[in-house]
CSV table of C-alpha atoms and ligand atoms in Angstrom, one decimal:
chain,number,residue,atom,x,y,z
A,1,UNK,CA,-4.4,-141.8,83.1
A,2,UNK,CA,-4.6,-144.0,80.1
A,3,UNK,CA,-6.6,-147.0,80.6
A,4,UNK,CA,-6.6,-149.6,77.8
A,5,UNK,CA,-10.5,-149.9,78.2
A,6,UNK,CA,-11.3,-149.5,74.8
A,7,UNK,CA,-10.2,-153.2,74.2
A,8,UNK,CA,-11.8,-154.1,77.4
A,9,UNK,CA,-15.3,-156.1,77.9
A,10,UNK,CA,-17.1,-155.9,81.1
A,11,UNK,CA,-15.5,-158.9,82.6
A,12,UNK,CA,-11.9,-157.5,82.2
A,13,UNK,CA,-9.3,-156.0,84.4
A,14,UNK,CA,-8.5,-152.3,84.0
A,15,UNK,CA,-4.8,-151.7,83.2
A,16,UNK,CA,-3.4,-148.2,84.3
A,17,UNK,CA,-0.2,-146.5,82.7
A,18,UNK,CA,1.2,-146.8,86.5
A,19,UNK,CA,0.1,-150.3,86.5
A,20,UNK,CA,2.4,-150.7,83.1
A,21,UNK,CA,4.9,-148.3,84.5
A,22,UNK,CA,5.4,-150.8,88.0
A,23,UNK,CA,5.5,-153.8,85.6
A,24,UNK,CA,7.8,-152.5,83.3
A,25,UNK,CA,10.1,-151.4,86.3
A,26,UNK,CA,9.8,-154.8,87.7
A,27,UNK,CA,10.8,-156.8,84.4
A,28,UNK,CA,13.6,-154.5,83.6
A,29,UNK,CA,15.1,-155.1,87.4
A,30,UNK,CA,14.7,-158.8,87.4
A,31,UNK,CA,15.4,-159.6,83.5
A,32,UNK,CA,16.7,-156.6,81.9
A,33,UNK,CA,13.9,-156.5,79.8
A,34,UNK,CA,12.8,-153.1,78.0
A,35,UNK,CA,9.2,-152.5,77.9
A,36,UNK,CA,8.3,-149.5,75.8
A,37,UNK,CA,5.0,-147.8,76.5
A,38,UNK,CA,3.8,-148.8,72.8
A,39,UNK,CA,3.7,-152.7,74.2
A,40,UNK,CA,1.4,-151.8,76.6
A,41,UNK,CA,-1.7,-153.5,74.9
A,42,UNK,CA,0.7,-156.4,74.1
A,43,UNK,CA,1.6,-156.5,77.7
A,44,UNK,CA,-2.1,-156.5,78.9
A,45,UNK,CA,-2.9,-159.3,76.9
A,46,UNK,CA,-0.3,-161.7,77.6
A,47,UNK,CA,-0.9,-160.8,81.4
A,48,UNK,CA,-4.3,-160.7,81.8
A,49,UNK,CA,-4.4,-164.4,81.2
A,50,UNK,CA,-2.0,-164.9,84.1
A,51,UNK,CA,-4.4,-162.9,86.5
A,52,UNK,CA,-7.2,-165.2,85.5
A,53,UNK,CA,-5.0,-168.4,86.0
A,54,UNK,CA,-4.1,-167.0,89.2
A,55,UNK,CA,-7.8,-165.8,90.1
A,56,UNK,CA,-6.4,-162.1,90.8
A,57,UNK,CA,-8.8,-159.2,90.0
A,58,UNK,CA,-6.5,-156.4,89.8
A,59,UNK,CA,-2.9,-155.2,88.4
A,60,UNK,CA,-1.9,-153.8,91.9
A,61,UNK,CA,-2.7,-157.2,93.4
A,62,UNK,CA,-0.8,-159.1,90.9
A,63,UNK,CA,2.5,-156.8,91.5
A,64,UNK,CA,2.2,-157.5,95.2
A,65,UNK,CA,2.4,-160.8,94.4
A,66,UNK,CA,5.3,-160.6,92.1
A,67,UNK,CA,7.2,-159.0,94.9
A,68,UNK,CA,6.9,-162.1,97.1
A,69,UNK,CA,10.1,-164.1,97.6
A,70,UNK,CA,8.1,-167.4,97.1
A,71,UNK,CA,6.4,-166.5,93.9
A,72,UNK,CA,9.5,-167.1,91.8
A,73,UNK,CA,7.6,-169.4,89.6
A,74,UNK,CA,5.2,-166.6,89.0
A,75,UNK,CA,8.2,-164.5,87.7
A,76,UNK,CA,9.2,-166.8,85.3
A,77,UNK,CA,5.6,-167.2,84.0
A,78,UNK,CA,5.8,-163.1,83.5
A,79,UNK,CA,8.9,-163.3,81.9
A,80,UNK,CA,7.6,-166.5,79.7
A,81,UNK,CA,4.4,-164.0,78.8
A,82,UNK,CA,6.6,-161.2,77.8
A,83,UNK,CA,9.2,-162.8,75.7
A,84,UNK,CA,8.9,-165.4,72.9
A,85,UNK,CA,10.5,-169.0,72.8
A,86,UNK,CA,10.3,-169.1,69.0
A,87,UNK,CA,13.6,-170.9,67.5
A,88,UNK,CA,14.1,-173.4,64.6
A,89,UNK,CA,16.9,-175.9,63.5
A,90,UNK,CA,19.6,-174.2,61.7
A,91,UNK,CA,18.1,-171.0,62.1
A,92,UNK,CA,20.2,-168.1,60.5
A,93,UNK,CA,22.4,-170.9,59.0
A,94,UNK,CA,25.2,-168.6,58.4
A,95,UNK,CA,26.4,-168.7,62.0
A,96,UNK,CA,26.6,-172.4,61.7
A,97,UNK,CA,28.6,-172.2,58.5
A,98,UNK,CA,31.0,-169.9,60.1
A,99,UNK,CA,31.4,-172.3,63.4
A,100,UNK,CA,32.2,-175.0,60.8
A,101,UNK,CA,34.5,-173.4,58.8
A,102,UNK,CA,36.1,-170.6,60.8
A,103,UNK,CA,35.9,-171.6,64.2
A,104,UNK,CA,35.8,-175.4,64.8
A,105,UNK,CA,39.0,-176.2,62.6
A,106,UNK,CA,41.1,-174.2,65.1
A,107,UNK,CA,39.4,-175.9,68.1
A,108,UNK,CA,39.9,-179.4,66.5
A,109,UNK,CA,43.7,-178.9,66.5
A,110,UNK,CA,43.5,-177.5,70.2
A,111,UNK,CA,41.3,-180.6,71.1
A,112,UNK,CA,43.5,-182.9,69.7
A,113,UNK,CA,46.4,-181.5,72.0
A,114,UNK,CA,44.5,-182.0,75.0
A,115,UNK,CA,42.9,-178.6,75.4
A,116,UNK,CA,39.4,-177.8,76.5
A,117,UNK,CA,37.1,-176.4,73.9
A,118,UNK,CA,33.5,-174.8,75.3
A,119,UNK,CA,30.5,-173.4,73.1
A,120,UNK,CA,27.7,-171.5,75.1
A,121,UNK,CA,24.2,-171.1,73.7
A,122,UNK,CA,23.1,-168.4,76.0
A,123,UNK,CA,19.2,-168.1,75.6
A,124,UNK,CA,18.8,-171.6,73.9
A,125,UNK,CA,14.9,-171.8,74.1
A,126,UNK,CA,13.7,-175.5,73.6
A,127,UNK,CA,17.2,-176.6,72.3
A,128,UNK,CA,17.5,-176.4,68.7
A,129,UNK,CA,20.2,-174.6,68.7
A,130,UNK,CA,22.8,-176.2,70.9
A,131,UNK,CA,21.5,-179.4,69.2
A,132,UNK,CA,22.6,-177.9,66.0
A,133,UNK,CA,25.9,-176.9,67.6
A,134,UNK,CA,26.0,-180.4,68.5
A,135,UNK,CA,25.7,-181.9,65.1
A,136,UNK,CA,28.3,-179.0,63.6
A,137,UNK,CA,30.7,-180.1,66.1
A,138,UNK,CA,30.4,-183.9,65.3
A,139,UNK,CA,30.7,-183.2,61.4
A,140,UNK,CA,33.9,-181.3,62.2
A,141,UNK,CA,35.5,-183.2,64.8
A,142,UNK,CA,33.9,-186.9,64.6
A,143,UNK,CA,36.3,-187.9,67.8
A,144,UNK,CA,34.6,-184.8,69.9
A,145,UNK,CA,33.4,-187.4,72.5
A,146,UNK,CA,36.7,-188.5,73.2
A,147,UNK,CA,37.9,-184.8,73.7
A,148,UNK,CA,37.3,-182.1,76.3
A,149,UNK,CA,34.6,-180.8,74.3
A,150,UNK,CA,31.5,-179.3,75.8
A,151,UNK,CA,28.5,-177.3,74.9
A,152,UNK,CA,26.7,-175.2,78.0
A,153,UNK,CA,23.1,-174.4,76.8
A,154,UNK,CA,21.2,-172.1,79.1
A,155,UNK,CA,17.9,-170.2,79.3
A,156,UNK,CA,16.0,-168.1,82.1
A,157,UNK,CA,12.7,-170.6,81.6
A,158,UNK,CA,13.1,-173.9,83.7
A,159,UNK,CA,10.0,-175.4,81.5
A,160,UNK,CA,11.8,-174.6,78.0
A,161,UNK,CA,14.9,-176.2,79.6
A,162,UNK,CA,13.4,-179.4,80.4
A,163,UNK,CA,11.7,-179.3,76.9
A,164,UNK,CA,15.5,-179.0,75.6
A,165,UNK,CA,16.5,-181.6,77.6
A,166,UNK,CA,13.9,-183.9,76.2
A,167,UNK,CA,14.9,-183.2,72.9
A,168,UNK,CA,11.8,-184.2,71.2
A,169,UNK,CA,10.3,-182.2,68.6
A,170,UNK,CA,7.3,-182.2,65.9
A,171,UNK,CA,8.5,-184.3,62.7
A,172,UNK,CA,8.0,-181.5,60.6
A,173,UNK,CA,10.7,-179.3,62.2
A,174,UNK,CA,13.3,-181.7,60.9
A,175,UNK,CA,12.6,-180.3,57.5
A,176,UNK,CA,15.7,-177.8,57.9
A,177,UNK,CA,18.1,-180.1,59.3
A,178,UNK,CA,20.6,-181.2,56.5
A,179,UNK,CA,19.7,-184.6,55.3
A,180,UNK,CA,23.0,-186.0,56.0
A,181,UNK,CA,22.8,-184.8,59.5
A,182,UNK,CA,19.0,-186.3,59.9
A,183,UNK,CA,20.4,-189.7,59.1
A,184,UNK,CA,23.0,-189.5,61.6
A,185,UNK,CA,21.6,-187.8,64.6
A,186,UNK,CA,17.9,-187.8,64.3
A,187,UNK,CA,15.6,-190.5,64.8
A,188,UNK,CA,11.4,-190.7,63.8
A,189,UNK,CA,10.0,-191.8,66.9
A,190,UNK,CA,7.5,-194.7,66.1
A,191,UNK,CA,4.9,-194.2,68.6
A,192,UNK,CA,2.5,-192.8,66.4
A,193,UNK,CA,3.0,-189.1,67.7
A,194,UNK,CA,5.1,-188.3,64.6
A,195,UNK,CA,7.8,-186.8,66.7
A,196,UNK,CA,11.6,-186.6,66.0
A,197,UNK,CA,14.3,-187.4,68.8
A,198,UNK,CA,17.7,-186.0,68.9
A,199,UNK,CA,20.4,-188.8,69.2
A,200,UNK,CA,22.1,-189.5,72.5
A,201,UNK,CA,25.4,-188.6,70.7
A,202,UNK,CA,24.1,-184.9,70.3
A,203,UNK,CA,23.1,-184.7,73.8
A,204,UNK,CA,26.3,-186.3,75.4
A,205,UNK,CA,28.0,-183.0,74.5
A,206,UNK,CA,25.3,-180.8,75.9
A,207,UNK,CA,25.2,-179.6,79.2
A,208,UNK,CA,21.5,-177.5,80.1
A,209,UNK,CA,20.9,-175.4,83.1
A,210,UNK,CA,18.8,-172.6,83.8
A,211,UNK,CA,20.4,-169.0,84.1
A,212,UNK,CA,19.2,-165.5,83.9
A,213,UNK,CA,21.9,-163.6,81.7
A,214,UNK,CA,21.5,-160.6,83.6
A,215,UNK,CA,22.4,-162.4,87.1
A,216,UNK,CA,26.0,-163.4,87.9
A,217,UNK,CA,27.2,-166.4,86.1
A,218,UNK,CA,28.4,-169.5,88.2
A,219,UNK,CA,31.3,-169.9,85.7
A,220,UNK,CA,34.1,-168.3,84.3
A,221,UNK,CA,34.9,-169.6,80.8
A,222,UNK,CA,36.4,-169.2,78.5
A,223,UNK,CA,34.4,-170.1,75.6
A,224,UNK,CA,35.4,-170.5,72.0
A,225,UNK,CA,32.4,-169.5,70.8
A,226,UNK,CA,29.1,-168.0,72.1
A,227,UNK,CA,25.6,-167.8,70.6
A,228,UNK,CA,23.5,-165.1,72.1
A,229,UNK,CA,20.7,-164.9,69.1
A,230,UNK,CA,17.3,-163.0,69.7
A,231,UNK,CA,17.7,-162.6,73.3
A,232,UNK,CA,19.5,-159.5,73.8
A,233,UNK,CA,16.7,-157.8,71.5
A,234,UNK,CA,14.3,-157.8,74.5
A,235,UNK,CA,17.1,-155.8,76.8
A,236,UNK,CA,17.5,-152.1,77.0
A,237,UNK,CA,20.7,-150.6,75.3
A,238,UNK,CA,22.5,-150.3,78.4
A,239,UNK,CA,21.5,-154.2,79.3
A,240,UNK,CA,22.8,-155.1,75.9
A,241,UNK,CA,26.1,-153.3,76.2
A,242,UNK,CA,27.0,-154.7,79.3
A,243,UNK,CA,25.9,-158.3,78.0
A,244,UNK,CA,28.2,-157.8,75.3
A,245,UNK,CA,31.1,-156.7,77.4
A,246,UNK,CA,30.5,-159.9,79.6
A,247,UNK,CA,30.6,-162.1,76.9
A,248,UNK,CA,33.5,-160.6,75.3
A,249,UNK,CA,35.3,-160.9,78.8
A,250,UNK,CA,34.6,-164.6,78.7
A,251,UNK,CA,35.6,-165.3,74.8
A,252,UNK,CA,39.2,-166.3,74.3
A,253,UNK,CA,41.2,-164.4,71.7
A,254,UNK,CA,40.1,-165.5,68.1
A,255,UNK,CA,36.6,-166.7,69.8
A,256,UNK,CA,33.2,-165.8,68.1
A,257,UNK,CA,30.2,-164.3,69.2
A,258,UNK,CA,27.1,-165.1,67.1
A,259,UNK,CA,24.1,-162.7,67.6
A,260,UNK,CA,20.6,-162.3,66.4
A,261,UNK,CA,19.6,-160.7,62.9
A,262,UNK,CA,18.3,-157.6,64.3
A,263,UNK,CA,20.9,-157.1,67.3
A,264,UNK,CA,24.4,-155.3,67.0
A,265,UNK,CA,27.1,-155.1,69.3
A,266,UNK,CA,27.8,-151.6,70.3
A,267,UNK,CA,29.6,-149.8,73.5
A,268,UNK,CA,32.9,-150.7,75.0
A,269,UNK,CA,33.0,-154.3,73.7
A,270,UNK,CA,33.0,-153.3,70.1
A,271,UNK,CA,36.6,-152.2,70.9
A,272,UNK,CA,37.5,-155.9,70.7
A,273,UNK,CA,34.6,-157.9,69.0
A,274,UNK,CA,35.3,-157.0,65.1
A,275,UNK,CA,32.4,-157.8,62.6
A,276,UNK,CA,33.5,-160.9,60.4
A,277,UNK,CA,30.1,-161.8,58.6
A,278,UNK,CA,26.5,-161.0,59.1
A,279,UNK,CA,26.1,-160.4,62.9
A,280,UNK,CA,29.1,-162.8,63.6
A,281,UNK,CA,31.8,-161.2,65.6
A,282,UNK,CA,35.4,-162.5,66.6
A,283,UNK,CA,37.0,-161.4,69.8
A,284,UNK,CA,40.5,-159.8,68.6
A,285,UNK,CA,43.4,-159.7,71.1
A,286,UNK,CA,44.0,-155.9,70.8
A,287,UNK,CA,41.4,-153.1,70.6
A,288,UNK,CA,40.0,-152.3,67.1
A,289,UNK,CA,41.7,-149.4,65.1
A,290,UNK,CA,38.7,-149.2,63.3
A,291,UNK,CA,36.5,-148.1,66.3
A,292,UNK,CA,38.5,-145.5,68.5
A,293,UNK,CA,36.6,-144.6,72.1
B,1,SAM,C1,13.1,-165.9,70.9
B,1,SAM,S1,14.1,-167.2,72.0
B,1,SAM,C2,15.7,-167.5,71.1
B,1,SAM,C3,16.1,-168.6,70.5
B,1,SAM,C4,17.5,-169.0,70.2
B,1,SAM,N1,18.6,-168.4,70.8
B,1,SAM,C5,17.3,-168.6,68.8
B,1,SAM,O1,17.6,-167.6,68.3
B,1,SAM,O2,16.4,-169.4,67.9
B,1,SAM,C6,14.2,-166.4,73.4
B,1,SAM,C7,14.8,-166.8,74.6
B,1,SAM,O3,15.8,-166.0,75.7
B,1,SAM,C8,15.4,-166.3,76.7
B,1,SAM,N2,15.4,-165.1,77.3
B,1,SAM,C9,14.9,-163.9,77.7
B,1,SAM,N3,15.3,-163.4,78.7
B,1,SAM,C10,16.3,-163.9,79.3
B,1,SAM,C11,17.0,-163.9,80.2
B,1,SAM,N4,17.1,-162.5,81.2
B,1,SAM,N5,18.2,-164.6,80.6
B,1,SAM,C12,18.1,-165.9,79.9
B,1,SAM,N6,17.2,-166.1,78.7
B,1,SAM,C13,16.4,-165.4,78.5
B,1,SAM,C14,13.9,-166.9,76.7
B,1,SAM,O4,13.3,-167.6,77.9
B,1,SAM,C15,13.6,-167.4,75.4
B,1,SAM,O5,13.7,-168.9,75.4
């Protein structure tokens, strides 16, 4: 049995291979997370803080606690410790360009004819992604508020969803927002904390909600575009492929899926999701001839 004892001081908690495997099994079962054995030191350094916070002296005890129904908030602490919330405004800007240039013009036409338009930011973290989608929507469809256009923004982490709803960020984060957008939809708060706030015009288009992507989804779509960027990277291949298929099922024909820079759509969904740009896919009505099963 390997202990990560080389990195531990006398006051530290032992972390055996079987502790790691039990945690990895729980993380996979509950959240679809894939924890390779190489992640053991990282998992230790992140979770030993949780043990200290809960005054727990061993990982077996922590695992028992995580199994308790009433400890759902500790399970969320676990996922926060094992994933990252890193995000920024107009991260991977080519996706927003494709949204504005290729996806939204057809949506504008449909919404003018009374049809619904839905865009989903799945794994939205602290909200920069859905606010950027909202800016892109209002830029392309200024009358969006008078039409049936909505953005759904979800994340598994309730604390990060609360932050996303608040829509306040350090002022320096605004640097990556185009100036014309900043002028219209971003205000500098004058309470001395050097914060920016997202305008109500953006917030009105967005519905924020908690959602575990590997659990059942309480809606059926369809969606015109789905952003799920830098989330599936934590999942094993089987979980990723199921997720791509579920997204594909919820997209309208011609709808777009945008994923993170180190992610790729693979598996059965790649029959219908055709690559149309960097980590950008469009759902075709018929299976792609280029990728026979
Ligand atoms: C790195 S952030 C990505 C934020 C944004 N999409 C971007 O690319 O900038 C990853 C987010 O995925 C969320 N996440 C991780 N596992 C999840 C799951 N099973 N269901 C829903 N969200 C999850 C995390 O809470 C985190 O906020």
